[in-house]
Amino acid sequence: MKNTYKWFLFMSLWIFTACDSLLDIDPEFTQDAENFFNTEEDFDRAIIGVYDMMQPAYLNIWIGEIASDNSIAGGESVNDTRGLHEIGSMTHGGVNEELRAVMRVNYTGIARANYIFENQDKLDFDGKELILAEARFLRAYFYFNLVKYFGDMPLIVDRRISINEIASTPRTPKAQVYAQIETDLRSAIAGLPPTVSVTGRLTSGAGKALLGKVLLYQGKYPEAATVLGELIDNNQGGYALFSDYSTLFYANNQNVAEDVFTIQFSGLQGGDYGCLICLNGNAAVGFHGIRLYNGPLYADGNSYNLPTQDLYDSFADGDIRRDATALNLDEFIAAQPNSEDITYAIGGGGHTGFFNNKYIKRLDERGLPDDDLTSPLNYRVIRWADVLLMAAEAFQRTGNDGRARTELNKVRSRVSMPAINSSGDALLQAILEERRFELSGEGYRFFDLVRTGQAASKISGFVTGKHEVFPIPQVEIDLAGGVWSQNPGY
């Protein structure tokens, strides 16, 4: 949903205030609960505040691609967002601004959701159960992000904690965190509708899709097959693959039947580089743009998150997803009638010749100045193609190769690629490869490689037993009085 209540107080332990990542902790329990949650409007504003913390999706797009074999950090120089360059070279450690931002924004979202549950009994009204279902979904989403990145994490449910409790709040084993995620999602699914009238509000289909992904990440393949198979077979949300993959990621093709779970953005409110968290626009899009570009279709940007030659070459001949995913800029320019008049610059942070063509700034999709930061292009957290491929994997891993091929070939048929007829491990590998062809540029690749045990063979510099998770930010360990141990190898 479009988030209009940007003034809503954070009410969290971790307060993410600016891109300098300084921790600014308000006095303990500054907002008196007695002065809030007295009206239905208060609850509605509170849930909007929880939705709002999904907007730093650019972090997932960047890190999920740059940490993998799909892209390099790029940018103006190697000192321009140094943390991304360290992640790209697998030299990241406990001092990393981007990883700290991941931890802080997700815990802020959790704290906002918990604040609602802490006060859920203050008022009864029609629609409260829906708000609680949304809060459970969102809390599950934030915790899922945290365990993917960091493994064991402190589990705090249904309440905020005071500053004085930090040092006595240890990291919770990720199995327990996953159990809470599953509990929240199953409860949310029961309370969410299959369709909504307000674009961007959560649905039961989105809950089932996220639950299926959570189960898949844990290796619970029979359960994942059940959840995802039921979602596909019943399909109360009316989900379907969009017909034209080449334009799927254009702004005028947003909120279509392929969109299962999206984060909504607006180009109508500006911001600045001093606080990317304050934006209503999708910051990734401008950052992915072509540096000092002057030509047709695209607008200039900051040349971040640049696809690799390896990704480009991985696509089969005739697969339209290659060019829809990785823009070959020189080839594109050469095909224009005025190619000699088109110019661009190369950043000092690296250049591959390719740009992320899914989340990139286009001339007719710019928001208000600074239009680097105000793109209206939504982030698709889960789309229907992902659901089909997750289901294909879950079915194959539980011995149902026939159903696995059915779901896999739906995705391939959309882009006129030949059907896969293999079985066994060959079929599984085809499904995993298809995830790269279909979903590259969207922030999934690193986590897919880790969960399927392929990271060490695909990612240069990856150390088994270390890089499956990222380091806990050292400053957060220090703020917790050293009660949190660092992840192995860091």
PDB file of C-alpha atoms in Angstrom, residues 240-359:
ATOM      1  CA  ALA A 240      -1.405 -16.162 -13.453  1.00  0.00           C
ATOM      2  CA  LEU A 241       1.758 -15.580 -15.441  1.00  0.00           C
ATOM      3  CA  PHE A 242       1.876 -12.259 -17.266  1.00  0.00           C
ATOM      4  CA  SER A 243       1.963 -12.909 -21.012  1.00  0.00           C
ATOM      5  CA  ASP A 244       4.875 -10.648 -22.024  1.00  0.00           C
ATOM      6  CA  TYR A 245       7.995 -11.214 -19.940  1.00  0.00           C
ATOM      7  CA  SER A 246       9.913  -8.555 -21.861  1.00  0.00           C
ATOM      8  CA  THR A 247       7.701  -5.797 -20.410  1.00  0.00           C
ATOM      9  CA  LEU A 248       6.744  -7.415 -17.105  1.00  0.00           C
ATOM     10  CA  PHE A 249       8.986  -5.073 -15.136  1.00  0.00           C
ATOM     11  CA  TYR A 250       7.656  -1.873 -16.677  1.00  0.00           C
ATOM     12  CA  ALA A 251       5.766   0.410 -14.320  1.00  0.00           C
ATOM     13  CA  ASN A 252       2.586   0.214 -16.385  1.00  0.00           C
ATOM     14  CA  ASN A 253       2.500  -3.559 -15.892  1.00  0.00           C
ATOM     15  CA  GLN A 254       2.477  -3.497 -12.088  1.00  0.00           C
ATOM     16  CA  ASN A 255      -0.155  -5.070  -9.836  1.00  0.00           C
ATOM     17  CA  VAL A 256      -1.056  -7.686 -12.407  1.00  0.00           C
ATOM     18  CA  ALA A 257      -2.138 -11.287 -11.815  1.00  0.00           C
ATOM     19  CA  GLU A 258       1.489 -12.410 -11.526  1.00  0.00           C
ATOM     20  CA  ASP A 259       2.020 -10.273  -8.422  1.00  0.00           C
ATOM     21  CA  VAL A 260       1.483 -12.373  -5.305  1.00  0.00           C
ATOM     22  CA  PHE A 261       3.354 -10.312  -2.702  1.00  0.00           C
ATOM     23  CA  THR A 262       4.631  -6.865  -3.635  1.00  0.00           C
ATOM     24  CA  ILE A 263       6.024  -3.832  -1.868  1.00  0.00           C
ATOM     25  CA  GLN A 264       4.333  -0.737  -3.227  1.00  0.00           C
ATOM     26  CA  PHE A 265       6.282   2.418  -4.077  1.00  0.00           C
ATOM     27  CA  SER A 266       5.351   5.927  -5.140  1.00  0.00           C
ATOM     28  CA  GLY A 267       7.114   8.521  -7.257  1.00  0.00           C
ATOM     29  CA  LEU A 268       5.154  11.351  -5.653  1.00  0.00           C
ATOM     30  CA  GLN A 269       7.246  12.009  -2.576  1.00  0.00           C
ATOM     31  CA  GLY A 270      10.878  13.068  -2.680  1.00  0.00           C
ATOM     32  CA  GLY A 271      13.757  12.372  -0.369  1.00  0.00           C
ATOM     33  CA  ASP A 272      17.507  12.574  -0.262  1.00  0.00           C
ATOM     34  CA  TYR A 273      20.611  10.442   0.070  1.00  0.00           C
ATOM     35  CA  GLY A 274      20.856  11.306   3.757  1.00  0.00           C
ATOM     36  CA  CYS A 275      17.945   9.033   4.617  1.00  0.00           C
ATOM     37  CA  LEU A 276      17.044   6.340   2.126  1.00  0.00           C
ATOM     38  CA  ILE A 277      14.726   4.827   4.751  1.00  0.00           C
ATOM     39  CA  CYS A 278      12.606   7.987   4.549  1.00  0.00           C
ATOM     40  CA  LEU A 279      11.649   7.477   0.914  1.00  0.00           C
ATOM     41  CA  ASN A 280       8.355   6.413  -0.613  1.00  0.00           C
ATOM     42  CA  GLY A 281      10.101   5.605  -3.891  1.00  0.00           C
ATOM     43  CA  ASN A 282      12.146   2.538  -4.832  1.00  0.00           C
ATOM     44  CA  ALA A 283      15.757   3.658  -4.336  1.00  0.00           C
ATOM     45  CA  ALA A 284      17.200   0.634  -6.142  1.00  0.00           C
ATOM     46  CA  VAL A 285      15.932   1.804  -9.521  1.00  0.00           C
ATOM     47  CA  GLY A 286      17.922   5.033  -9.686  1.00  0.00           C
ATOM     48  CA  PHE A 287      20.987   3.360  -8.242  1.00  0.00           C
ATOM     49  CA  HIS A 288      20.779   0.745 -11.013  1.00  0.00           C
ATOM     50  CA  GLY A 289      20.526   3.410 -13.725  1.00  0.00           C
ATOM     51  CA  ILE A 290      23.196   4.110 -16.333  1.00  0.00           C
ATOM     52  CA  ARG A 291      25.779   6.665 -15.211  1.00  0.00           C
ATOM     53  CA  LEU A 292      25.439  10.009 -17.056  1.00  0.00           C
ATOM     54  CA  TYR A 293      23.349   8.329 -19.750  1.00  0.00           C
ATOM     55  CA  ASN A 294      21.956  10.521 -22.525  1.00  0.00           C
ATOM     56  CA  GLY A 295      19.807   8.592 -24.960  1.00  0.00           C
ATOM     57  CA  PRO A 296      16.453   6.883 -25.555  1.00  0.00           C
ATOM     58  CA  LEU A 297      14.307   4.778 -23.192  1.00  0.00           C
ATOM     59  CA  TYR A 298      16.568   4.913 -20.122  1.00  0.00           C
ATOM     60  CA  ALA A 299      17.468   7.694 -17.687  1.00  0.00           C
ATOM     61  CA  ASP A 300      20.767   8.335 -15.962  1.00  0.00           C
ATOM     62  CA  GLY A 301      21.661   6.768 -12.625  1.00  0.00           C
ATOM     63  CA  ASN A 302      24.460   5.435 -10.450  1.00  0.00           C
ATOM     64  CA  SER A 303      25.487   2.144 -12.150  1.00  0.00           C
ATOM     65  CA  TYR A 304      25.048  -0.166  -9.144  1.00  0.00           C
ATOM     66  CA  ASN A 305      24.372  -3.906  -9.100  1.00  0.00           C
ATOM     67  CA  LEU A 306      25.750  -4.680 -12.561  1.00  0.00           C
ATOM     68  CA  PRO A 307      24.985  -8.128 -14.030  1.00  0.00           C
ATOM     69  CA  THR A 308      27.972 -10.308 -14.886  1.00  0.00           C
ATOM     70  CA  GLN A 309      29.025 -11.803 -18.192  1.00  0.00           C
ATOM     71  CA  ASP A 310      28.497 -15.208 -16.568  1.00  0.00           C
ATOM     72  CA  LEU A 311      24.826 -14.438 -15.957  1.00  0.00           C
ATOM     73  CA  TYR A 312      24.341 -13.089 -19.467  1.00  0.00           C
ATOM     74  CA  ASP A 313      26.005 -16.129 -21.038  1.00  0.00           C
ATOM     75  CA  SER A 314      23.998 -18.589 -18.947  1.00  0.00           C
ATOM     76  CA  PHE A 315      20.797 -18.004 -20.922  1.00  0.00           C
ATOM     77  CA  ALA A 316      19.985 -20.257 -23.869  1.00  0.00           C
ATOM     78  CA  ASP A 317      19.785 -18.767 -27.344  1.00  0.00           C
ATOM     79  CA  GLY A 318      16.352 -17.325 -27.939  1.00  0.00           C
ATOM     80  CA  ASP A 319      15.466 -16.917 -24.262  1.00  0.00           C
ATOM     81  CA  ILE A 320      13.898 -13.458 -24.106  1.00  0.00           C
ATOM     82  CA  ARG A 321      14.568 -13.341 -20.373  1.00  0.00           C
ATOM     83  CA  ARG A 322      18.256 -12.651 -21.036  1.00  0.00           C
ATOM     84  CA  ASP A 323      17.745  -9.166 -22.427  1.00  0.00           C
ATOM     85  CA  ALA A 324      14.831  -8.467 -20.085  1.00  0.00           C
ATOM     86  CA  THR A 325      17.171  -9.243 -17.179  1.00  0.00           C
ATOM     87  CA  ALA A 326      20.594  -7.963 -18.245  1.00  0.00           C
ATOM     88  CA  LEU A 327      20.688  -4.936 -20.510  1.00  0.00           C
ATOM     89  CA  ASN A 328      23.671  -5.205 -22.882  1.00  0.00           C
ATOM     90  CA  LEU A 329      24.140  -1.469 -23.130  1.00  0.00           C
ATOM     91  CA  ASP A 330      26.568  -1.234 -26.040  1.00  0.00           C
ATOM     92  CA  GLU A 331      24.456  -3.645 -28.073  1.00  0.00           C
ATOM     93  CA  PHE A 332      21.346  -1.626 -27.277  1.00  0.00           C
ATOM     94  CA  ILE A 333      23.049   1.630 -28.308  1.00  0.00           C
ATOM     95  CA  ALA A 334      24.362   0.147 -31.543  1.00  0.00           C
ATOM     96  CA  ALA A 335      20.812  -0.808 -32.535  1.00  0.00           C
ATOM     97  CA  GLN A 336      19.512   2.771 -32.193  1.00  0.00           C
ATOM     98  CA  PRO A 337      19.184   5.008 -35.285  1.00  0.00           C
ATOM     99  CA  ASN A 338      21.114   7.823 -33.587  1.00  0.00           C
ATOM    100  CA  SER A 339      23.692   5.637 -31.866  1.00  0.00           C
ATOM    101  CA  GLU A 340      26.533   8.123 -32.381  1.00  0.00           C
ATOM    102  CA  ASP A 341      24.655  10.693 -30.256  1.00  0.00           C
ATOM    103  CA  ILE A 342      24.111   8.383 -27.261  1.00  0.00           C
ATOM    104  CA  THR A 343      26.595   8.752 -24.436  1.00  0.00           C
ATOM    105  CA  TYR A 344      27.195   7.359 -20.963  1.00  0.00           C
ATOM    106  CA  ALA A 345      29.965   7.133 -18.375  1.00  0.00           C
ATOM    107  CA  ILE A 346      31.651   4.207 -16.681  1.00  0.00           C
ATOM    108  CA  GLY A 347      31.884   4.241 -12.901  1.00  0.00           C
ATOM    109  CA  GLY A 348      35.109   3.480 -11.060  1.00  0.00           C
ATOM    110  CA  GLY A 349      33.408   0.762  -9.007  1.00  0.00           C
ATOM    111  CA  GLY A 350      33.519  -1.689 -11.886  1.00  0.00           C
ATOM    112  CA  HIS A 351      31.901  -2.129 -15.280  1.00  0.00           C
ATOM    113  CA  THR A 352      30.560  -5.265 -16.924  1.00  0.00           C
ATOM    114  CA  GLY A 353      28.705  -3.723 -19.856  1.00  0.00           C
ATOM    115  CA  PHE A 354      25.405  -4.917 -18.413  1.00  0.00           C
ATOM    116  CA  PHE A 355      22.700  -3.266 -16.275  1.00  0.00           C
ATOM    117  CA  ASN A 356      19.827  -4.649 -14.206  1.00  0.00           C
ATOM    118  CA  ASN A 357      17.018  -4.279 -16.727  1.00  0.00           C
ATOM    119  CA  LYS A 358      14.263  -5.277 -14.298  1.00  0.00           C
ATOM    120  CA  TYR A 359      14.774  -2.526 -11.746  1.00  0.00           C
TER     121      TYR A 359
END
